[in-house]
Coordinates of N, CA and C in Angstrom, one line a residue:
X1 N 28.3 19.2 -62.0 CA 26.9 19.1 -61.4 C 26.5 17.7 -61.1
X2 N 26.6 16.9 -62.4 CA 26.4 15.4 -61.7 C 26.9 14.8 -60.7
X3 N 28.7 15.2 -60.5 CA 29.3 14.7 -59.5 C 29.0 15.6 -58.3
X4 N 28.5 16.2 -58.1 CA 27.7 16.9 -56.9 C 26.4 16.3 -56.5
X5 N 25.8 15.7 -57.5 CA 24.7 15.2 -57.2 C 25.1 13.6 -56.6
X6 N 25.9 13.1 -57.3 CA 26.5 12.0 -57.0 C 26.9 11.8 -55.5
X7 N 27.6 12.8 -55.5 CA 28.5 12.8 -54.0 C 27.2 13.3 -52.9
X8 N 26.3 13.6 -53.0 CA 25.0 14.1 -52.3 C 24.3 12.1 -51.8
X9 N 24.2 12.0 -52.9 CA 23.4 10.5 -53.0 C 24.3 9.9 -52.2
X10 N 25.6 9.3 -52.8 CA 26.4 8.8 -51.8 C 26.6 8.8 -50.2
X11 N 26.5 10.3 -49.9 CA 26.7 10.6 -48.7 C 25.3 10.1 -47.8
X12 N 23.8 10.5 -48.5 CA 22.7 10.0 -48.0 C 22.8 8.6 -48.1
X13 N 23.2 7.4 -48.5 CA 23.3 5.9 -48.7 C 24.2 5.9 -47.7
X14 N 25.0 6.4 -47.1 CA 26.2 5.8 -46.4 C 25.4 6.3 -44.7
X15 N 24.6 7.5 -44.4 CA 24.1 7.8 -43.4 C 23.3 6.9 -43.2
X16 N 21.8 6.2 -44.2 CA 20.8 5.7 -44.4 C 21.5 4.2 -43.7
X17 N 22.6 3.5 -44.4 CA 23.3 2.5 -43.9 C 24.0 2.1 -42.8
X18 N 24.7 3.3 -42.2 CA 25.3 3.3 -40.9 C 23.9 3.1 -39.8
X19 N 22.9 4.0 -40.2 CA 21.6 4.3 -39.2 C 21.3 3.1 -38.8
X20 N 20.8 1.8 -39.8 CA 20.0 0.7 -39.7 C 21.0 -0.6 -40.3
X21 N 21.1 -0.7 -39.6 CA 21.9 -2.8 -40.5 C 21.2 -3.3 -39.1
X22 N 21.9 -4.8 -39.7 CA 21.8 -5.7 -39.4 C 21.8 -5.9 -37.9
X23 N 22.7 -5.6 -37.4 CA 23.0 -5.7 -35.6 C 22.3 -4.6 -35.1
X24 N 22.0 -3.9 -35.2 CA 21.0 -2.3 -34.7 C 19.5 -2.2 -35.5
X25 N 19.4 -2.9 -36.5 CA 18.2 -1.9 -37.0 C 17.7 -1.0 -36.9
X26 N 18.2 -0.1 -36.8 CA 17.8 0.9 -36.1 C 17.3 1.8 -34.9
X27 N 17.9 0.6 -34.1 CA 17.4 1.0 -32.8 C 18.6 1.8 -32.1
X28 N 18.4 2.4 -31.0 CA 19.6 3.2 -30.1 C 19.1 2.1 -28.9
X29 N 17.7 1.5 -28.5 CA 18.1 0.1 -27.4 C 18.0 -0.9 -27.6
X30 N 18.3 -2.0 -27.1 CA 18.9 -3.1 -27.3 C 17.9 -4.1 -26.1
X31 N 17.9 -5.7 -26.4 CA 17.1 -6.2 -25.7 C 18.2 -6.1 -24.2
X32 N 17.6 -6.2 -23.1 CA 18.1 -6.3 -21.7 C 18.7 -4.5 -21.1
X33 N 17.8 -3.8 -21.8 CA 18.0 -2.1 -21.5 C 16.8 -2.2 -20.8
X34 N 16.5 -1.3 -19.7 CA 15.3 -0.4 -19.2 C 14.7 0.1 -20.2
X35 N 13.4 0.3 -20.1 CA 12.5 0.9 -20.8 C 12.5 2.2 -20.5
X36 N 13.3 3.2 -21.5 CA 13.3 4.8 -21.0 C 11.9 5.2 -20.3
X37 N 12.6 6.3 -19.5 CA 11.7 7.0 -19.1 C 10.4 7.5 -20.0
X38 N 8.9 7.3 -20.0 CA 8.3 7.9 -20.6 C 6.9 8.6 -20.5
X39 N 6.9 9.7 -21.1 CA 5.5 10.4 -20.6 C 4.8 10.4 -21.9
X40 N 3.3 9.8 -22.4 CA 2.9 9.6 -23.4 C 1.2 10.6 -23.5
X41 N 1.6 11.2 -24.0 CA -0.3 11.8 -24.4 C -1.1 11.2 -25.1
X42 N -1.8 10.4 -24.3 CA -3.2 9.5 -25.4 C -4.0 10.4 -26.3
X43 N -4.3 10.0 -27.1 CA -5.4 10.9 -28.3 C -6.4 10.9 -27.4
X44 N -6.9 10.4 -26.0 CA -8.4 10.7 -25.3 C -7.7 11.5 -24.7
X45 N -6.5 12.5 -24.2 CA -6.1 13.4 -23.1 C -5.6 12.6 -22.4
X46 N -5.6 11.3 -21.8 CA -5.0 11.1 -20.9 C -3.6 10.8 -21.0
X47 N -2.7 11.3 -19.6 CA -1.3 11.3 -20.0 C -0.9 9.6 -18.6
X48 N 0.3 9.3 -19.5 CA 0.8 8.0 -19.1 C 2.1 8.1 -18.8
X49 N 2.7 7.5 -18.0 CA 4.0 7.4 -18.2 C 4.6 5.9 -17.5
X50 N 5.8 5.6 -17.3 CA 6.3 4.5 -17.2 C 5.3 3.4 -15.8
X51 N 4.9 4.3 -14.5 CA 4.2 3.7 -13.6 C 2.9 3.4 -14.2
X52 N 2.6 3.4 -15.4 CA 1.2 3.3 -15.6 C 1.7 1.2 -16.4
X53 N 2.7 1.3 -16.5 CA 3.4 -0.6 -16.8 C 3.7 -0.6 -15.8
X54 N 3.8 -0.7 -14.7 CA 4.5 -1.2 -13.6 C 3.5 -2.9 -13.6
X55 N 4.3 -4.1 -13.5 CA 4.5 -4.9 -13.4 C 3.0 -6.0 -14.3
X56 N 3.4 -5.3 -16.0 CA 2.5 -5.7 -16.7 C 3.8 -6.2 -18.1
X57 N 3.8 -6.6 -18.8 CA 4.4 -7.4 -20.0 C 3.5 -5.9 -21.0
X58 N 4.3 -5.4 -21.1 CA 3.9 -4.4 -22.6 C 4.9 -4.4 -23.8
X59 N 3.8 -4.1 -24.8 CA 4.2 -4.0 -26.2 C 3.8 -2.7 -27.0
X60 N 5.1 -2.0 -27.3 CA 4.8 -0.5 -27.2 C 5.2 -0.6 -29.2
X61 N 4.2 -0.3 -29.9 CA 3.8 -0.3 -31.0 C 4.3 1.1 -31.8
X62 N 4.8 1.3 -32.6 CA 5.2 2.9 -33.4 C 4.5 2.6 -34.5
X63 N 3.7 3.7 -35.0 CA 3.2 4.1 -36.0 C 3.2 5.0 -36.8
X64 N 1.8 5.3 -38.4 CA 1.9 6.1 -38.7 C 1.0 6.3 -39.4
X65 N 0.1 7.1 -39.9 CA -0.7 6.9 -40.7 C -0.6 6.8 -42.1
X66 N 0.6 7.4 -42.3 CA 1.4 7.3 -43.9 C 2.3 5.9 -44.2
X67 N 2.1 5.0 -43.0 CA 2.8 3.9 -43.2 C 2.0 3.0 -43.8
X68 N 2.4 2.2 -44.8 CA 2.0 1.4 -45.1 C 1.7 -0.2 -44.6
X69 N 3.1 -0.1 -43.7 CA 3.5 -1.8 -43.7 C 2.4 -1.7 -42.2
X70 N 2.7 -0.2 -41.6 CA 1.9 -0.4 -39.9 C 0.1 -0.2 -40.7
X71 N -0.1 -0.3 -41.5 CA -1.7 -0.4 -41.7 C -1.9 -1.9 -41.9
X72 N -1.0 -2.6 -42.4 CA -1.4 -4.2 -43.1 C -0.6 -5.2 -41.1
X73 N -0.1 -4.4 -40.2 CA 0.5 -5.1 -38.9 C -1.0 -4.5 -37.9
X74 N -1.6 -3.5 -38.0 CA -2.4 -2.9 -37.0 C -3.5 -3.8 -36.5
X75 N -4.4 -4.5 -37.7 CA -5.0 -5.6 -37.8 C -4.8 -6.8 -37.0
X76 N -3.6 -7.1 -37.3 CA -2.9 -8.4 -36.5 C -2.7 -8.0 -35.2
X77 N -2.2 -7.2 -35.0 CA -1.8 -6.8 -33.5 C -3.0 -6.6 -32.5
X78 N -4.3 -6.1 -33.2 CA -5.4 -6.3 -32.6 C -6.3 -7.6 -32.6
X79 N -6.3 -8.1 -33.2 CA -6.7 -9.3 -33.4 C -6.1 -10.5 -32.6
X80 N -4.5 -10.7 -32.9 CA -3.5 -11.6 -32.1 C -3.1 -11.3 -31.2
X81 N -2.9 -10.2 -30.9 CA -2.4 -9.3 -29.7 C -3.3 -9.1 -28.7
X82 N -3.7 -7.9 -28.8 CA -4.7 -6.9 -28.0 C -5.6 -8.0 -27.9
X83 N -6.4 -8.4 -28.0 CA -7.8 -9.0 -27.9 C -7.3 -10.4 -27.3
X84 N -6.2 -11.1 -27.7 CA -5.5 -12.2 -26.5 C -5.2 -12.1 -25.5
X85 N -4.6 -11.0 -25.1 CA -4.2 -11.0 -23.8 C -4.2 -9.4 -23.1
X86 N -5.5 -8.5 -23.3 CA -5.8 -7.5 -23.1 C -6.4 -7.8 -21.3
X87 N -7.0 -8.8 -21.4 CA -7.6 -9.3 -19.5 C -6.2 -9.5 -18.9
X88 N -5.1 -10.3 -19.6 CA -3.7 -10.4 -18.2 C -3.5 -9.2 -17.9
X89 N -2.2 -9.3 -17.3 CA -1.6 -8.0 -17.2 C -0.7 -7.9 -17.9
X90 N -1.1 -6.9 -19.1 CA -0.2 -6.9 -20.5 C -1.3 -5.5 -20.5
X91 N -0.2 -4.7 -21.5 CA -0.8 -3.4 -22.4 C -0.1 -3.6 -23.8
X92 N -1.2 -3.3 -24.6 CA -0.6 -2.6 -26.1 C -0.7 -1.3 -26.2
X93 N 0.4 -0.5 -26.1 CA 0.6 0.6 -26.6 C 0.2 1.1 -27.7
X94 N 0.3 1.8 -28.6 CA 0.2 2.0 -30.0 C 0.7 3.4 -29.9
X95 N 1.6 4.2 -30.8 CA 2.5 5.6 -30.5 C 2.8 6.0 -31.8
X96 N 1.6 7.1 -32.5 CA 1.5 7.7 -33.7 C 2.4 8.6 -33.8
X97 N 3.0 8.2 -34.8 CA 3.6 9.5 -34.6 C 4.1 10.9 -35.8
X98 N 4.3 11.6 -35.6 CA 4.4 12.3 -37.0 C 2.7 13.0 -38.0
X99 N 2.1 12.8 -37.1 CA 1.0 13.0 -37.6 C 0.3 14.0 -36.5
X100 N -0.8 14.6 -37.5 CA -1.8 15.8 -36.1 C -2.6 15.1 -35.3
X101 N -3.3 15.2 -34.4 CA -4.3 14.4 -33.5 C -5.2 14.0 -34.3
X102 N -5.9 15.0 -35.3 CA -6.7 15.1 -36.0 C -6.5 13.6 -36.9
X103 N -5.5 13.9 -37.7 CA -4.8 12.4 -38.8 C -5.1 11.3 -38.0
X104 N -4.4 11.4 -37.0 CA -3.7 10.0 -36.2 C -5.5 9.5 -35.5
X105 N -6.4 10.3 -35.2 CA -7.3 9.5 -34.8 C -8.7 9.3 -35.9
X106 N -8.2 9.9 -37.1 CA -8.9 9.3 -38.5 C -8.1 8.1 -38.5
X107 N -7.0 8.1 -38.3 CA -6.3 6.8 -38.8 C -6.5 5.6 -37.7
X108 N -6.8 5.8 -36.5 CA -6.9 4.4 -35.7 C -8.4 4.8 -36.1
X109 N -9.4 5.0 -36.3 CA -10.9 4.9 -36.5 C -10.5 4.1 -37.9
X110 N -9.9 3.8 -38.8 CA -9.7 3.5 -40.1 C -9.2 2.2 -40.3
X111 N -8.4 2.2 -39.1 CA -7.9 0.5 -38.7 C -8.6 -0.3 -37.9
X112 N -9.3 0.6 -37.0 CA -10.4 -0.3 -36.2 C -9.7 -0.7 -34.9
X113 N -8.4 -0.7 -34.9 CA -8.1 -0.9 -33.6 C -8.6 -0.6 -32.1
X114 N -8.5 -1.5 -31.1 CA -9.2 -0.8 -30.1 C -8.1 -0.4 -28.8
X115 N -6.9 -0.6 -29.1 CA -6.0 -0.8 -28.1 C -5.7 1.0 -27.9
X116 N -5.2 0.8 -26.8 CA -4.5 2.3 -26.3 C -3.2 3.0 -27.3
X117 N -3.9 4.4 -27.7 CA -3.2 5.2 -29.0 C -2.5 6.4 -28.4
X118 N -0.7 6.7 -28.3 CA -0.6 7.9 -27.9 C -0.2 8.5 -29.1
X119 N -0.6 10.0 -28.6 CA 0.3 11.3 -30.1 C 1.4 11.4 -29.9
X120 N 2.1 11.0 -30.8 CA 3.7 11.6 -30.5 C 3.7 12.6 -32.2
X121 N 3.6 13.7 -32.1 CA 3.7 14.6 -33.5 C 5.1 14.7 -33.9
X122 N 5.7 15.3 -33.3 CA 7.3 15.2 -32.8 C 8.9 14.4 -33.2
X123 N 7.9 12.9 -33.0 CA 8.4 11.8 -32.9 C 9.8 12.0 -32.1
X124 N 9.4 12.6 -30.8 CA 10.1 12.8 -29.5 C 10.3 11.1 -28.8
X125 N 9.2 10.7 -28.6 CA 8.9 9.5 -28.0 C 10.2 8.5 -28.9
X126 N 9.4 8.4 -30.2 CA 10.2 7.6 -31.2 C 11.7 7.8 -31.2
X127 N 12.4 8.8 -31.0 CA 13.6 9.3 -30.8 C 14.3 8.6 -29.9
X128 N 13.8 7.9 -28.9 CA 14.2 7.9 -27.4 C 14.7 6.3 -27.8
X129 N 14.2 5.8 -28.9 CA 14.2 4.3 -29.2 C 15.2 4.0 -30.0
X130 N 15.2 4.6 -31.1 CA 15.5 4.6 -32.1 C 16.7 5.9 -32.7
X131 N 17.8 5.3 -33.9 CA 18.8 6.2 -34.4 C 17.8 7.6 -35.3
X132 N 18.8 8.2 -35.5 CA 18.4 9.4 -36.5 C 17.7 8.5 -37.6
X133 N 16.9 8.9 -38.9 CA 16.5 8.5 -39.8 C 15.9 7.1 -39.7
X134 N 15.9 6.3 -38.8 CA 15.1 4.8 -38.6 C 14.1 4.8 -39.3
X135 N 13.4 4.1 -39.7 CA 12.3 3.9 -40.3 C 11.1 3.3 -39.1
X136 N 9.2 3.5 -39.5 CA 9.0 3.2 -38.1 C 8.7 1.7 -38.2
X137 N 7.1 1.3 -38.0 CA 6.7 -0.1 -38.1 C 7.9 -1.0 -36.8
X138 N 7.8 -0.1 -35.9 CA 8.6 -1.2 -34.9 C 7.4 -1.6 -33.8
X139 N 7.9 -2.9 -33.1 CA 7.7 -3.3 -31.6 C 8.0 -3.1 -31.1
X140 N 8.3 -3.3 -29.6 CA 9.0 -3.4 -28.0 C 8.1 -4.1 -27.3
X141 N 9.1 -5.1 -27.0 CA 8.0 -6.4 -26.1 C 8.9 -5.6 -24.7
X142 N 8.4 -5.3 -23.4 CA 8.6 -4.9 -22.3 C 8.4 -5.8 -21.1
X143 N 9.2 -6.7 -20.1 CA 9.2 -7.8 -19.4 C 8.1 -6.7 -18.2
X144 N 7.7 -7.5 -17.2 CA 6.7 -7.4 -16.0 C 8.0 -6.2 -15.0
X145 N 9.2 -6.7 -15.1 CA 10.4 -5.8 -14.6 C 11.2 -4.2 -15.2
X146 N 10.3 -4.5 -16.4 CA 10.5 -3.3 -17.1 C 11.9 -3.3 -18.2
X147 N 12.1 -4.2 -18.6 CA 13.4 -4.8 -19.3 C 12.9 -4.9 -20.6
X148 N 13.8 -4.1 -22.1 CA 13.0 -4.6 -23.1 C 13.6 -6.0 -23.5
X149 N 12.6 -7.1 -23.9 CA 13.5 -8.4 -24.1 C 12.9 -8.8 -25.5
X150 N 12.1 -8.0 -26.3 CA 12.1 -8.1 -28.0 C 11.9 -7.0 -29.0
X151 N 12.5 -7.0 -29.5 CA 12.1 -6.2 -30.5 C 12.3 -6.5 -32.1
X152 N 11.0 -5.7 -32.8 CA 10.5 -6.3 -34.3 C 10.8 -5.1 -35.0
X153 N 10.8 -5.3 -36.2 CA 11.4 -4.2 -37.7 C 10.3 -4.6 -38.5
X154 N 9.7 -3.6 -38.8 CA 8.7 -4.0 -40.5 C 7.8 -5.0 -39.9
X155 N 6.9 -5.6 -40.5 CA 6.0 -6.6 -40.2 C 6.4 -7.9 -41.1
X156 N 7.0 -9.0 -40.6 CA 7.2 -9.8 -41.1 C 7.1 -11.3 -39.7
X157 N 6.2 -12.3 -40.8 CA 5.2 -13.2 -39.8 C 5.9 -14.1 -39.0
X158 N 6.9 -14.8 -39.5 CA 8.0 -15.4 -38.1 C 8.0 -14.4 -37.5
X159 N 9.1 -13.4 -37.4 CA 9.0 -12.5 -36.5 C 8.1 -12.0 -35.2
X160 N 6.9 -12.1 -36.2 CA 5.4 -11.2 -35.6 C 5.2 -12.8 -34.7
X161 N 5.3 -13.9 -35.2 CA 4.9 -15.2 -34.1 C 5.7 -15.1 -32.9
X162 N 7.3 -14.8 -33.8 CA 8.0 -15.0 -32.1 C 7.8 -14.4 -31.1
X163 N 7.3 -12.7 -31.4 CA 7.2 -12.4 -30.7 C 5.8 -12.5 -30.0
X164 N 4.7 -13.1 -30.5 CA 3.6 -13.7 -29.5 C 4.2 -14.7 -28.9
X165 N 5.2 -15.8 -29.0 CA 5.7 -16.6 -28.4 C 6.4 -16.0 -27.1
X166 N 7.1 -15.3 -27.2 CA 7.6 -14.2 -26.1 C 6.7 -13.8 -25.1
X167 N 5.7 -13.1 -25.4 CA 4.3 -12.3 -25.3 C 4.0 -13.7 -24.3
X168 N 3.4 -14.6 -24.5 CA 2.9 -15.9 -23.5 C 4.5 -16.0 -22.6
X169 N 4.9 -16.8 -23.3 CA 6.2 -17.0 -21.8 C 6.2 -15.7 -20.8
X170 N 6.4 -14.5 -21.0 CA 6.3 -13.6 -20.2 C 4.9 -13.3 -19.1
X171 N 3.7 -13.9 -19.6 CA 2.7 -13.5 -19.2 C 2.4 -14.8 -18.2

């Protein structure tokens, strides 16, 4: 019985590890890919899809309301982000996911953010980015050409600078 349990755990640590290292974190794109195709349902009804960035610098945000690390990054991203450079031509995305409409817009009322929220329940959207089992709390810095040229893991503050450093050179 234990070595059943054993060989169970094992097998989960070796899937969990293949998914996310170092060179992938979990992503299935890579910087200098297209930005998949996408069609996004905003928590207000309105639906979006890839022509709605056409020749804007976006930053397409994954969330959750059960995340922890995206409640302590949501703040910043509105504050440093959104609210900096919401007049250029730049969008912050924000893309809940895993959650009911109902959750997900208790949860941006909760963070205060003002930036644009789509529902992804499904985490269909999230799929398109990302391996099997990834974890969320990601970025996607998206060029004026539609190129992704950054992406962030977890919220951690070098990281979160470079990519406002990015964020300006592109803009």
């Amino acid at each position: 019985m234990k070595t059943t349990y054993l060989t169970i755990l094992l097998i989960f640590i070796s899937i969990f590890i293949s998914c996310q290292n170092e060179n992938n974190r979990g992503y299935k794109v890579k910087v200098g890919d297209k930005l998949p195709e996408l069609s996004l349902t905003m928590l207000n009804g309105d639906e979006w899809t890839n022509k709605d960035f056409e020749n804007k610098v976006v930053v397409i945000q994954f969330t959750g309301s059960w995340c922890g690390v995206c409640k302590r990054e949501m703040p910043h991203l509105e504050k440093r982000v959104w609210q900096k450079f919401k007049n250029e031509d730049f969008v912050l995305i924000g893309i809940d996911i895993k959650d009911t409409k109902e959750k997900a817009e208790a949860f941006v009322k909760s963070t205060g953010v003002t930036y644009p929220i789509a529902h992804d329940p499904q985490a269909s959207v999230f799929s398109q980015f990302t391996l099997d089992g990834a974890g969320v709390t990601r970025n996607i810095v998206v060029n004026k050409k539609g190129e992704i040229v950054f992406l962030t893991r977890l919220f951690e503050e070098k990281e979160f600078e470079n990519m406002i450093t990015e964020i300006k050179k592109l803009i």
